[in-house]
Amino acid sequence: MRKLIKLLLVSFTFLFIMACSDDSTSNQEQNDGDGSNESEGETNSSDSEELFELSVMLNLHTPEVPQDKLEKLLEEKTNTALEIQWIPDGNYEERVNTAFSTNSLPHAVLVKTAQFTQFKDAIRDEQFWEIGPYLEKFENLSKLRESTLENSKVDGKLYSLYMGRPLSRSGLIYRKDWADNLGIDTPTTTDEFYEMLRAFTEDDPDGNGEDDTIGLTDRGNLGTFVTVSSWMGGPNRWGERDGQLLPEFMFPEYKETLDFFRDLHSNGYMNKDAPVTSKTDQQDMMKNGTAGAYIGSMQDVHGIYQDAKGINPDVEFDVHNYIEGPDGEFGVRAIPGYGSLILFPKSAIKSEAELKNVLQFFDYLMSEEGANLLIWGKEGVHYEVVDGRAKVIDQNKFDIEIKPYTPFEIGEPLTNGRYEPYFDYEPAAKANELYKDNDNYVVNDPTIGLDSETYNQNAASLDQIIEDATYQYILGEIDEAGFDKAIEKWKEAGGNDVIKEYNE
């Protein structure tokens, strides 16, 4: 009997040793097989560890959901199994609200600036993780721009990661060939800008002998209006007067801008249907030779030119940012330094350890390697480096496989180290430099970081009162007394409480 037991023990020991030897050989073969993990820079974990499952909700700016090639690359780099919910941008905020109300938010959810305001009560109710104390533990997240982090805090605490944006991308895109035909220099004052719009409308800038051009193309979101208002010396949403914060439309510069646009509209120097014009239609007027000036993101010049040259190969555009107002100064509205934010719901992230795993993924996205992979794709496949900048190799391939992921960016080139874009088209390259120049002249919103419960609850209706009155004044449907009446309506609808709460 003892001999049988000894025989069984020997057999068991032999089988155990053989099994360990097989495992060791298998692991060695994996490591020696392609060396991809070492050469590609694995960041989170080794392949032997279990994949971390991470769900994300992102807004989709392209017609179709992207191919998953980049998603797979990100998974490999971070040892993560990604589940990305792609929501069309047009109904993104509605879907986020629905997911929040049904307690089905993912681990990480992108929220736009306006929606972030709506979530502040839930943040204060501790439904989202405070991440500020954790950032210093991560090599890359700890480099985020302090001023932008401050702008995104709630009651002095940080709950979000930001997608960095230039403080101001606003400026003028105009038909340089038209200006040259008429002997007009680049405008540097609002008076010179007005004269350009008049000439583009009345002086036959395209030389075809027909009355078929206008000066300015605008659309229905007041973006053009508030940019010109900042040129006029107006504040950014709110300003200080006599020691009190007041909304921009209570300042004389807003009234001056109203008169400026009313004059443009009544003389036909801008499109008559601006309040109901879409961005696509607005840009089409620049592309097809109807309009000669466009105010917005100066980088839009690249896409406008690419389509316009197919219609008119001789078309020429230029970009410009510096236009002084009547006071001889130049100012331009600034955003808080971010385009959107990522929040981390406690309903999805159950523990501190799980939160750290989520943040580890985003830390990789903010590394130089991760940021370039996310924004540009794979070098040699999607882009090449030219003069220290990223140049897209195949635009169609890039648009399908990489471009939809851009809202995912954490930080900005200054903090994440990714390549700036390379442009063959000189005005597009110039636009990037003018973004940086705008930093010297930005007008900040003094209510960033402040809070008004009344505004949080009634922002849409309050803003609509002023937007409607602004367009009614421009279209000549109301006079100054009518606009002042709209201000009183705004005050009675909660505006007085907003003023009080911000000042407190």
Short mmCIF file of C-alpha atoms in Angstrom, two decimals:
data_model
loop_
_atom_site.label_atom_id
_atom_site.label_comp_id
_atom_site.label_asym_id
_atom_site.label_seq_id
_atom_site.Cartn_x
_atom_site.Cartn_y
_atom_site.Cartn_z
CA MET A 1 0.00 0.00 0.00
CA ARG A 2 2.86 2.40 0.95
CA LYS A 3 4.55 1.62 -2.40
CA LEU A 4 1.33 2.55 -4.25
CA ILE A 5 1.11 5.86 -2.40
CA LYS A 6 4.78 6.65 -3.17
CA LEU A 7 4.19 5.84 -6.84
CA LEU A 8 1.18 8.17 -6.99
CA LEU A 9 3.15 11.01 -5.30
CA VAL A 10 6.04 10.64 -7.75
CA SER A 11 3.65 10.67 -10.70
CA PHE A 12 1.86 13.77 -9.40
CA THR A 13 5.17 15.61 -8.81
CA PHE A 14 6.37 14.75 -12.33
CA LEU A 15 3.13 16.03 -13.92
CA PHE A 16 3.29 19.26 -11.88
CA ILE A 17 6.88 19.96 -12.97
CA MET A 18 5.97 19.35 -16.61
CA ALA A 19 2.99 21.71 -16.39
CA CYS A 20 5.14 24.49 -14.90
CA SER A 21 7.73 23.93 -17.62
CA ASP A 22 5.04 24.28 -20.32
CA ASP A 23 3.76 27.54 -18.79
CA SER A 24 7.28 28.93 -18.61
CA THR A 25 7.99 28.01 -22.22
CA SER A 26 4.66 29.46 -23.37
CA ASN A 27 5.32 32.76 -21.59
CA GLN A 28 8.84 32.93 -22.99
CA GLU A 29 7.51 32.32 -26.51
CA GLN A 30 4.98 35.13 -26.05
CA ASN A 31 7.68 37.54 -24.92
CA ASP A 32 10.11 36.52 -27.66
CA GLY A 33 7.52 36.24 -30.44
CA ASP A 34 7.12 39.88 -31.61
CA GLY A 35 8.32 42.12 -28.80
CA SER A 36 5.43 44.43 -29.60
CA ASN A 37 4.59 45.34 -26.01
CA GLU A 38 8.10 46.53 -25.28
CA SER A 39 8.59 48.42 -28.54
CA GLU A 40 5.13 50.00 -28.56
CA GLY A 41 5.43 51.31 -25.01
CA GLU A 42 2.84 49.44 -22.94
CA THR A 43 1.84 51.76 -20.12
CA ASN A 44 -0.73 50.31 -17.75
CA SER A 45 -0.17 46.62 -17.25
CA SER A 46 1.31 43.47 -18.72
CA ASP A 47 -0.73 41.19 -20.97
CA SER A 48 -0.98 38.65 -18.17
CA GLU A 49 -3.24 40.98 -16.21
CA GLU A 50 -6.98 41.04 -16.74
CA LEU A 51 -8.31 43.72 -19.10
CA PHE A 52 -9.89 46.70 -17.39
CA GLU A 53 -13.36 47.34 -18.80
CA LEU A 54 -14.02 51.04 -19.39
CA SER A 55 -17.24 52.58 -20.74
CA VAL A 56 -17.30 56.09 -22.24
CA MET A 57 -19.93 58.36 -23.80
CA LEU A 58 -18.78 60.71 -26.59
CA ASN A 59 -20.47 63.10 -29.02
CA LEU A 60 -20.12 62.22 -32.70
CA HIS A 61 -19.39 65.10 -35.10
CA THR A 62 -19.05 62.97 -38.21
CA PRO A 63 -21.83 61.34 -40.30
CA GLU A 64 -20.84 57.80 -39.35
CA VAL A 65 -19.41 55.95 -36.35
CA PRO A 66 -15.65 55.59 -36.89
CA GLN A 67 -13.93 52.34 -37.73
CA ASP A 68 -12.51 50.73 -34.59
CA LYS A 69 -8.84 50.62 -35.63
CA LEU A 70 -7.84 53.43 -33.28
CA GLU A 71 -10.00 52.01 -30.51
CA LYS A 72 -8.12 48.71 -30.74
CA LEU A 73 -4.76 50.51 -30.64
CA LEU A 74 -5.82 52.38 -27.50
CA GLU A 75 -6.97 49.13 -25.92
CA GLU A 76 -3.62 47.48 -26.64
CA LYS A 77 -1.66 50.41 -25.23
CA THR A 78 -3.66 50.58 -22.00
CA ASN A 79 -4.68 46.97 -21.40
CA THR A 80 -8.28 48.18 -21.54
CA ALA A 81 -11.50 46.86 -23.04
CA LEU A 82 -13.26 49.98 -24.29
CA GLU A 83 -16.99 50.41 -24.74
CA ILE A 84 -17.61 53.74 -26.48
CA GLN A 85 -21.17 54.99 -26.86
CA TRP A 86 -21.17 57.26 -29.93
CA ILE A 87 -24.06 59.74 -29.76
CA PRO A 88 -24.79 62.14 -32.68
CA ASP A 89 -23.87 65.65 -31.57
CA GLY A 90 -27.31 67.05 -32.35
CA ASN A 91 -29.04 65.09 -29.58
CA TYR A 92 -26.04 64.40 -27.37
CA GLU A 93 -27.08 66.52 -24.39
CA GLU A 94 -30.55 64.96 -24.37
CA ARG A 95 -29.05 61.46 -24.29
CA VAL A 96 -26.71 62.41 -21.44
CA ASN A 97 -29.65 63.73 -19.44
CA THR A 98 -31.60 60.53 -20.11
CA ALA A 99 -28.68 58.35 -19.00
CA PHE A 100 -28.29 60.45 -15.86
CA SER A 101 -31.98 60.22 -14.96
CA THR A 102 -32.01 56.44 -15.49
CA ASN A 103 -28.78 55.94 -13.53
CA SER A 104 -27.04 54.44 -16.58
CA LEU A 105 -24.12 56.79 -17.14
CA PRO A 106 -20.80 55.14 -18.15
CA HIS A 107 -17.50 55.35 -16.26
CA ALA A 108 -16.58 58.56 -18.09
CA VAL A 109 -19.01 60.97 -19.73
CA LEU A 110 -18.25 64.01 -21.85
CA VAL A 111 -20.33 67.09 -21.01
CA LYS A 112 -20.42 70.37 -22.90
CA THR A 113 -19.88 73.68 -21.13
CA ALA A 114 -23.57 74.61 -20.81
CA GLN A 115 -24.53 71.16 -19.60
CA PHE A 116 -21.76 71.20 -17.01
CA THR A 117 -23.59 74.08 -15.34
CA GLN A 118 -26.73 71.96 -15.15
CA PHE A 119 -24.83 69.16 -13.41
CA LYS A 120 -23.46 71.32 -10.60
CA ASP A 121 -26.26 70.40 -8.19
CA ALA A 122 -25.59 66.70 -8.79
CA ILE A 123 -21.87 67.33 -8.29
CA ARG A 124 -22.57 69.03 -4.97
CA ASP A 125 -24.76 66.08 -4.07
CA GLU A 126 -21.63 63.91 -4.41
CA GLN A 127 -22.91 61.96 -7.40
CA PHE A 128 -19.58 62.44 -9.18
CA TRP A 129 -16.04 61.72 -8.03
CA GLU A 130 -13.83 64.58 -6.90
CA ILE A 131 -10.58 63.92 -8.77
CA GLY A 132 -8.44 66.89 -7.75
CA PRO A 133 -6.53 65.06 -4.98
CA TYR A 134 -5.56 62.26 -7.41
CA LEU A 135 -4.02 64.26 -10.27
CA GLU A 136 -0.61 64.70 -8.66
CA LYS A 137 -0.26 60.91 -8.56
CA PHE A 138 -0.29 60.73 -12.38
CA GLU A 139 2.72 61.84 -14.40
CA ASN A 140 0.77 63.39 -17.25
CA LEU A 141 -2.51 64.54 -15.69
CA SER A 142 -0.47 66.52 -13.16
CA LYS A 143 0.66 68.78 -16.05
CA LEU A 144 -2.83 70.12 -16.86
CA ARG A 145 -3.01 73.92 -17.06
CA GLU A 146 -3.77 75.32 -13.62
CA SER A 147 -5.80 78.31 -14.85
CA THR A 148 -8.11 76.04 -16.86
CA LEU A 149 -8.50 73.64 -13.93
CA GLU A 150 -9.51 76.62 -11.77
CA ASN A 151 -12.14 77.62 -14.35
CA SER A 152 -13.70 74.15 -14.19
CA LYS A 153 -13.85 73.77 -10.41
CA VAL A 154 -17.09 73.63 -8.44
CA ASP A 155 -16.93 75.30 -5.03
CA GLY A 156 -13.14 75.13 -5.21
CA LYS A 157 -13.03 71.39 -5.92
CA LEU A 158 -12.10 69.63 -9.17
CA TYR A 159 -14.41 66.96 -10.59
CA SER A 160 -13.44 66.90 -14.26
CA LEU A 161 -10.71 66.58 -16.85
CA TYR A 162 -10.79 69.15 -19.61
CA MET A 163 -10.41 69.05 -23.39
CA GLY A 164 -8.12 72.02 -23.94
CA ARG A 165 -8.96 74.69 -26.48
CA PRO A 166 -7.27 77.98 -27.45
CA LEU A 167 -8.62 80.80 -25.31
CA SER A 168 -9.94 82.46 -28.44
CA ARG A 169 -10.06 81.23 -32.03
CA SER A 170 -12.22 84.11 -33.20
CA GLY A 171 -11.21 86.39 -36.03
CA LEU A 172 -11.96 87.49 -39.57
CA ILE A 173 -11.80 85.39 -42.75
CA TYR A 174 -12.15 87.52 -45.89
CA ARG A 175 -11.79 87.43 -49.66
CA LYS A 176 -8.30 88.78 -50.21
CA ASP A 177 -8.73 88.80 -53.99
CA TRP A 178 -11.80 91.02 -53.61
CA ALA A 179 -9.93 93.37 -51.30
CA ASP A 180 -7.02 93.56 -53.74
CA ASN A 181 -9.39 94.25 -56.64
CA LEU A 182 -10.84 97.20 -54.72
CA GLY A 183 -7.55 98.43 -53.24
CA ILE A 184 -8.70 97.71 -49.66
CA ASP A 185 -6.16 96.97 -46.94
CA THR A 186 -6.74 94.48 -44.13
CA PRO A 187 -9.11 96.25 -41.70
CA THR A 188 -7.63 97.16 -38.31
CA THR A 189 -10.58 99.15 -36.90
CA THR A 190 -14.33 98.58 -36.80
CA ASP A 191 -14.78 101.59 -39.12
CA GLU A 192 -12.44 100.04 -41.69
CA PHE A 193 -14.24 96.72 -41.29
CA TYR A 194 -17.58 98.41 -41.95
CA GLU A 195 -16.14 100.08 -45.06
CA MET A 196 -14.90 96.70 -46.33
CA LEU A 197 -18.38 95.21 -45.96
CA ARG A 198 -19.90 98.17 -47.77
CA ALA A 199 -17.42 97.91 -50.63
CA PHE A 200 -17.84 94.14 -50.92
CA THR A 201 -21.58 94.78 -51.35
CA GLU A 202 -21.70 97.90 -53.53
CA ASP A 203 -18.43 98.11 -55.52
CA ASP A 204 -18.57 94.91 -57.60
CA PRO A 205 -15.59 93.19 -55.95
CA ASP A 206 -15.70 90.16 -58.30
CA GLY A 207 -15.76 92.41 -61.36
CA ASN A 208 -18.63 90.66 -63.13
CA GLY A 209 -20.72 93.78 -63.52
CA GLU A 210 -23.60 92.37 -61.48
CA ASP A 211 -25.07 93.25 -58.08
CA ASP A 212 -24.64 89.75 -56.65
CA THR A 213 -22.35 90.05 -53.61
CA ILE A 214 -22.70 90.97 -49.94
CA GLY A 215 -20.15 91.88 -47.30
CA LEU A 216 -20.80 89.66 -44.29
CA THR A 217 -22.26 86.17 -43.95
CA ASP A 218 -23.72 85.44 -40.52
CA ARG A 219 -25.73 82.71 -38.83
CA GLY A 220 -28.24 82.38 -36.02
CA ASN A 221 -26.28 81.99 -32.79
CA LEU A 222 -25.01 85.54 -32.00
CA GLY A 223 -21.41 84.29 -32.29
CA THR A 224 -20.51 86.93 -34.87
CA PHE A 225 -22.35 89.59 -32.90
CA VAL A 226 -20.60 88.98 -29.58
CA THR A 227 -17.18 88.87 -31.27
CA VAL A 228 -17.78 92.31 -32.76
CA SER A 229 -19.10 93.43 -29.38
CA SER A 230 -15.76 92.50 -27.82
CA TRP A 231 -14.00 94.52 -30.56
CA MET A 232 -16.23 97.41 -29.54
CA GLY A 233 -14.92 97.13 -25.98
CA GLY A 234 -17.81 95.13 -24.53
CA PRO A 235 -17.41 92.59 -21.72
CA ASN A 236 -17.52 88.82 -22.03
CA ARG A 237 -21.07 87.82 -20.99
CA TRP A 238 -20.72 89.78 -17.74
CA GLY A 239 -18.72 92.87 -16.79
CA GLU A 240 -18.05 95.08 -13.81
CA ARG A 241 -19.47 98.59 -13.52
CA ASP A 242 -19.40 100.73 -10.37
CA GLY A 243 -18.28 97.74 -8.34
CA GLN A 244 -21.13 95.51 -9.50
CA LEU A 245 -21.29 92.60 -11.94
CA LEU A 246 -23.85 93.17 -14.69
CA PRO A 247 -24.76 91.25 -17.87
CA GLU A 248 -23.15 92.41 -21.12
CA PHE A 249 -26.40 93.69 -22.63
CA MET A 250 -26.60 96.37 -19.92
CA PHE A 251 -23.37 97.97 -21.18
CA PRO A 252 -23.27 100.75 -23.80
CA GLU A 253 -20.92 98.72 -26.03
CA TYR A 254 -23.68 96.16 -26.55
CA LYS A 255 -25.99 98.93 -27.74
CA GLU A 256 -23.27 100.20 -30.09
CA THR A 257 -22.95 96.72 -31.55
CA LEU A 258 -26.73 96.53 -31.98
CA ASP A 259 -26.63 99.74 -34.02
CA PHE A 260 -23.64 98.46 -36.02
CA PHE A 261 -25.47 95.30 -37.08
CA ARG A 262 -28.79 97.06 -37.62
CA ASP A 263 -27.02 99.37 -40.04
CA LEU A 264 -25.34 96.44 -41.83
CA HIS A 265 -28.67 94.65 -42.16
CA SER A 266 -30.73 97.62 -43.32
CA ASN A 267 -28.15 98.47 -46.01
CA GLY A 268 -27.92 94.88 -47.23
CA TYR A 269 -24.26 94.51 -46.23
CA MET A 270 -25.03 91.15 -44.59
CA ASN A 271 -27.41 88.28 -45.34
CA LYS A 272 -30.98 89.25 -44.54
CA ASP A 273 -31.89 85.82 -43.15
CA ALA A 274 -28.96 85.60 -40.71
CA PRO A 275 -31.10 84.62 -37.68
CA VAL A 276 -32.24 81.41 -39.41
CA THR A 277 -29.05 80.64 -41.36
CA SER A 278 -27.16 77.44 -40.51
CA LYS A 279 -23.38 77.21 -40.26
CA THR A 280 -23.31 75.14 -43.46
CA ASP A 281 -25.27 77.78 -45.38
CA GLN A 282 -23.17 80.55 -43.85
CA GLN A 283 -19.96 78.95 -45.08
CA ASP A 284 -21.49 78.12 -48.46
CA MET A 285 -21.88 81.87 -49.10
CA MET A 286 -18.12 82.24 -48.71
CA LYS A 287 -17.43 79.20 -50.88
CA ASN A 288 -19.70 80.15 -53.79
CA GLY A 289 -18.68 83.80 -53.99
CA THR A 290 -21.80 85.38 -52.50
CA ALA A 291 -20.16 86.87 -49.39
CA GLY A 292 -16.70 88.28 -48.74
CA ALA A 293 -16.32 88.20 -44.94
CA TYR A 294 -16.89 85.63 -42.20
CA ILE A 295 -16.32 85.96 -38.46
CA GLY A 296 -15.67 82.81 -36.46
CA SER A 297 -12.91 80.29 -35.88
CA MET A 298 -10.10 81.43 -38.16
CA GLN A 299 -9.14 77.80 -38.85
CA ASP A 300 -12.43 77.45 -40.76
CA VAL A 301 -10.52 79.08 -43.63
CA HIS A 302 -8.98 75.72 -44.52
CA GLY A 303 -12.25 73.91 -45.18
CA ILE A 304 -13.81 76.94 -46.86
CA TYR A 305 -10.87 77.23 -49.25
CA GLN A 306 -10.79 73.52 -50.08
CA ASP A 307 -14.39 73.69 -51.34
CA ALA A 308 -14.22 77.20 -52.81
CA LYS A 309 -11.25 76.46 -55.09
CA GLY A 310 -13.35 73.75 -56.78
CA ILE A 311 -15.79 76.46 -57.83
CA ASN A 312 -13.22 79.19 -58.49
CA PRO A 313 -9.58 78.07 -58.75
CA ASP A 314 -8.40 81.70 -58.45
CA VAL A 315 -10.13 82.39 -55.12
CA GLU A 316 -7.92 83.88 -52.38
CA PHE A 317 -8.67 84.17 -48.66
CA ASP A 318 -6.82 85.66 -45.72
CA VAL A 319 -7.31 85.68 -41.95
CA HIS A 320 -6.93 88.50 -39.44
CA ASN A 321 -7.60 88.94 -35.73
CA TYR A 322 -6.73 92.47 -34.59
CA ILE A 323 -9.57 94.98 -35.08
CA GLU A 324 -9.75 97.96 -32.72
CA GLY A 325 -12.99 99.46 -31.50
CA PRO A 326 -13.91 103.14 -31.10
CA ASP A 327 -11.76 103.34 -27.96
CA GLY A 328 -8.61 102.40 -29.89
CA GLU A 329 -8.25 99.09 -28.05
CA PHE A 330 -8.60 95.49 -29.19
CA GLY A 331 -10.24 92.80 -27.13
CA VAL A 332 -11.64 89.38 -27.98
CA ARG A 333 -13.88 87.10 -25.94
CA ALA A 334 -12.20 84.15 -24.26
CA ILE A 335 -13.61 80.75 -23.45
CA PRO A 336 -12.59 79.16 -20.12
CA GLY A 337 -9.81 77.20 -21.85
CA TYR A 338 -11.85 74.09 -22.50
CA GLY A 339 -14.40 72.95 -25.03
CA SER A 340 -15.91 70.17 -22.96
CA LEU A 341 -15.26 68.20 -19.78
CA ILE A 342 -15.11 64.57 -18.68
CA LEU A 343 -17.01 63.66 -15.49
CA PHE A 344 -16.77 60.41 -13.51
CA PRO A 345 -20.14 59.20 -12.11
CA LYS A 346 -20.17 57.31 -8.82
CA SER A 347 -23.08 55.28 -10.15
CA ALA A 348 -20.64 53.60 -12.56
CA ILE A 349 -17.34 53.82 -10.64
CA LYS A 350 -17.89 52.03 -7.37
CA SER A 351 -14.51 52.34 -5.65
CA GLU A 352 -11.39 54.45 -5.36
CA ALA A 353 -9.35 51.63 -6.92
CA GLU A 354 -11.66 51.60 -9.95
CA LEU A 355 -11.41 55.39 -10.24
CA LYS A 356 -7.60 55.14 -10.31
CA ASN A 357 -7.83 52.61 -13.13
CA VAL A 358 -10.05 55.00 -15.10
CA LEU A 359 -7.70 57.92 -14.48
CA GLN A 360 -4.74 55.76 -15.52
CA PHE A 361 -6.35 55.36 -18.95
CA PHE A 362 -6.77 59.12 -19.31
CA ASP A 363 -3.23 59.67 -18.09
CA TYR A 364 -2.06 57.68 -21.12
CA LEU A 365 -4.25 59.80 -23.42
CA MET A 366 -2.39 62.84 -22.12
CA SER A 367 1.07 61.38 -22.67
CA GLU A 368 2.90 62.57 -25.77
CA GLU A 369 2.51 59.13 -27.36
CA GLY A 370 -1.14 58.79 -26.38
CA ALA A 371 -2.11 62.31 -27.45
CA ASN A 372 -0.50 61.93 -30.86
CA LEU A 373 -2.11 58.52 -31.34
CA LEU A 374 -5.52 59.90 -30.39
CA ILE A 375 -5.39 63.08 -32.46
CA TRP A 376 -3.25 62.02 -35.43
CA GLY A 377 -3.38 58.22 -35.52
CA LYS A 378 -0.43 56.06 -36.45
CA GLU A 379 2.67 57.73 -37.86
CA GLY A 380 3.34 56.58 -41.41
CA VAL A 381 -0.25 55.42 -41.79
CA HIS A 382 -2.38 58.44 -40.92
CA TYR A 383 0.21 61.21 -40.70
CA GLU A 384 3.83 62.13 -41.25
CA VAL A 385 5.96 64.68 -39.40
CA VAL A 386 6.92 67.70 -41.53
CA ASP A 387 8.86 70.57 -39.95
CA GLY A 388 7.97 69.27 -36.49
CA ARG A 389 4.24 69.22 -37.26
CA ALA A 390 1.73 66.51 -38.14
CA LYS A 391 0.64 66.36 -41.78
CA VAL A 392 -2.30 64.11 -42.67
CA ILE A 393 -1.36 61.58 -45.37
CA ASP A 394 -4.81 60.53 -46.59
CA GLN A 395 -7.59 62.91 -45.53
CA ASN A 396 -10.40 60.45 -46.27
CA LYS A 397 -8.75 57.67 -44.26
CA PHE A 398 -8.03 60.13 -41.45
CA ASP A 399 -11.64 61.40 -41.39
CA ILE A 400 -13.01 57.85 -41.16
CA GLU A 401 -10.58 56.33 -38.69
CA ILE A 402 -9.22 59.18 -36.50
CA LYS A 403 -11.13 62.45 -36.65
CA PRO A 404 -14.21 61.34 -34.64
CA TYR A 405 -12.00 60.70 -31.59
CA THR A 406 -10.79 64.30 -31.26
CA PRO A 407 -13.36 65.23 -28.52
CA PHE A 408 -11.52 62.65 -26.40
CA GLU A 409 -8.37 64.79 -26.08
CA ILE A 410 -7.14 65.64 -22.58
CA GLY A 411 -5.22 68.89 -22.20
CA GLU A 412 -3.73 70.70 -25.20
CA PRO A 413 -0.44 70.66 -27.14
CA LEU A 414 1.19 72.87 -24.51
CA THR A 415 0.53 70.29 -21.77
CA ASN A 416 0.24 66.95 -23.59
CA GLY A 417 3.08 67.51 -26.05
CA ARG A 418 1.26 66.40 -29.20
CA TYR A 419 2.15 67.75 -32.62
CA GLU A 420 0.54 70.92 -33.89
CA PRO A 421 -1.04 70.53 -37.35
CA TYR A 422 0.89 71.15 -40.55
CA PHE A 423 -0.86 73.08 -43.30
CA ASP A 424 0.19 73.48 -46.93
CA TYR A 425 -2.31 76.34 -47.10
CA GLU A 426 -0.65 79.46 -45.68
CA PRO A 427 -3.77 81.19 -44.25
CA ALA A 428 -4.54 78.04 -42.23
CA ALA A 429 -1.03 78.03 -40.77
CA LYS A 430 -1.42 81.76 -40.05
CA ALA A 431 -4.69 81.10 -38.21
CA ASN A 432 -2.90 78.84 -35.73
CA GLU A 433 -0.42 81.61 -34.93
CA LEU A 434 -3.19 84.20 -34.55
CA TYR A 435 -4.85 81.95 -31.96
CA LYS A 436 -1.75 82.39 -29.86
CA ASP A 437 -1.68 86.14 -30.52
CA ASN A 438 -5.28 86.40 -29.31
CA ASP A 439 -4.07 85.21 -25.89
CA ASN A 440 -2.57 88.70 -25.42
CA TYR A 441 -5.94 90.41 -25.80
CA VAL A 442 -8.54 88.06 -24.36
CA VAL A 443 -11.50 89.37 -22.37
CA ASN A 444 -12.42 86.86 -19.68
CA ASP A 445 -15.85 86.10 -18.26
CA PRO A 446 -15.76 87.24 -14.60
CA THR A 447 -18.53 84.81 -13.63
CA ILE A 448 -16.41 81.73 -14.42
CA GLY A 449 -16.10 79.93 -11.12
CA LEU A 450 -19.07 81.81 -9.66
CA ASP A 451 -22.50 80.29 -9.36
CA SER A 452 -26.12 81.37 -9.66
CA GLU A 453 -28.76 78.81 -8.82
CA THR A 454 -31.40 80.85 -10.64
CA TYR A 455 -29.33 80.96 -13.82
CA ASN A 456 -28.50 77.26 -13.59
CA GLN A 457 -32.21 76.48 -13.56
CA ASN A 458 -33.38 79.07 -16.09
CA ALA A 459 -30.42 79.68 -18.40
CA ALA A 460 -32.17 78.67 -21.62
CA SER A 461 -35.26 80.83 -21.12
CA LEU A 462 -33.32 83.83 -19.84
CA ASP A 463 -30.83 83.72 -22.70
CA GLN A 464 -33.64 83.35 -25.22
CA ILE A 465 -35.24 86.62 -24.11
CA ILE A 466 -32.09 88.57 -24.93
CA GLU A 467 -31.26 86.64 -28.10
CA ASP A 468 -34.76 87.28 -29.48
CA ALA A 469 -34.58 90.98 -28.61
CA THR A 470 -31.12 91.30 -30.15
CA TYR A 471 -32.28 89.90 -33.48
CA GLN A 472 -35.51 91.91 -33.37
CA TYR A 473 -33.47 95.09 -32.97
CA ILE A 474 -31.07 94.15 -35.79
CA LEU A 475 -34.01 93.37 -38.10
CA GLY A 476 -35.65 96.70 -37.24
CA GLU A 477 -38.65 95.11 -35.53
CA ILE A 478 -38.09 96.96 -32.23
CA ASP A 479 -36.31 100.18 -31.24
CA GLU A 480 -34.13 101.00 -28.23
CA ALA A 481 -37.19 101.30 -26.01
CA GLY A 482 -38.28 97.85 -27.12
CA PHE A 483 -34.87 96.41 -26.29
CA ASP A 484 -34.94 98.06 -22.85
CA LYS A 485 -38.36 96.50 -22.34
CA ALA A 486 -36.85 93.09 -23.08
CA ILE A 487 -34.19 93.75 -20.43
CA GLU A 488 -36.94 94.46 -17.89
CA LYS A 489 -38.64 91.21 -18.92
CA TRP A 490 -35.33 89.40 -18.35
CA LYS A 491 -35.03 90.94 -14.90
CA GLU A 492 -38.57 89.94 -13.93
CA ALA A 493 -38.08 86.38 -15.25
CA GLY A 494 -35.23 85.82 -12.79
CA GLY A 495 -32.49 88.11 -14.06
CA ASN A 496 -32.55 90.29 -10.93
CA ASP A 497 -31.91 87.18 -8.84
CA VAL A 498 -29.06 86.16 -11.14
CA ILE A 499 -27.41 89.56 -10.70
CA LYS A 500 -27.83 89.32 -6.94
CA GLU A 501 -26.47 85.77 -6.71
CA TYR A 502 -23.41 86.44 -8.85
CA ASN A 503 -22.56 89.55 -6.85
CA GLU A 504 -23.00 87.74 -3.55
#
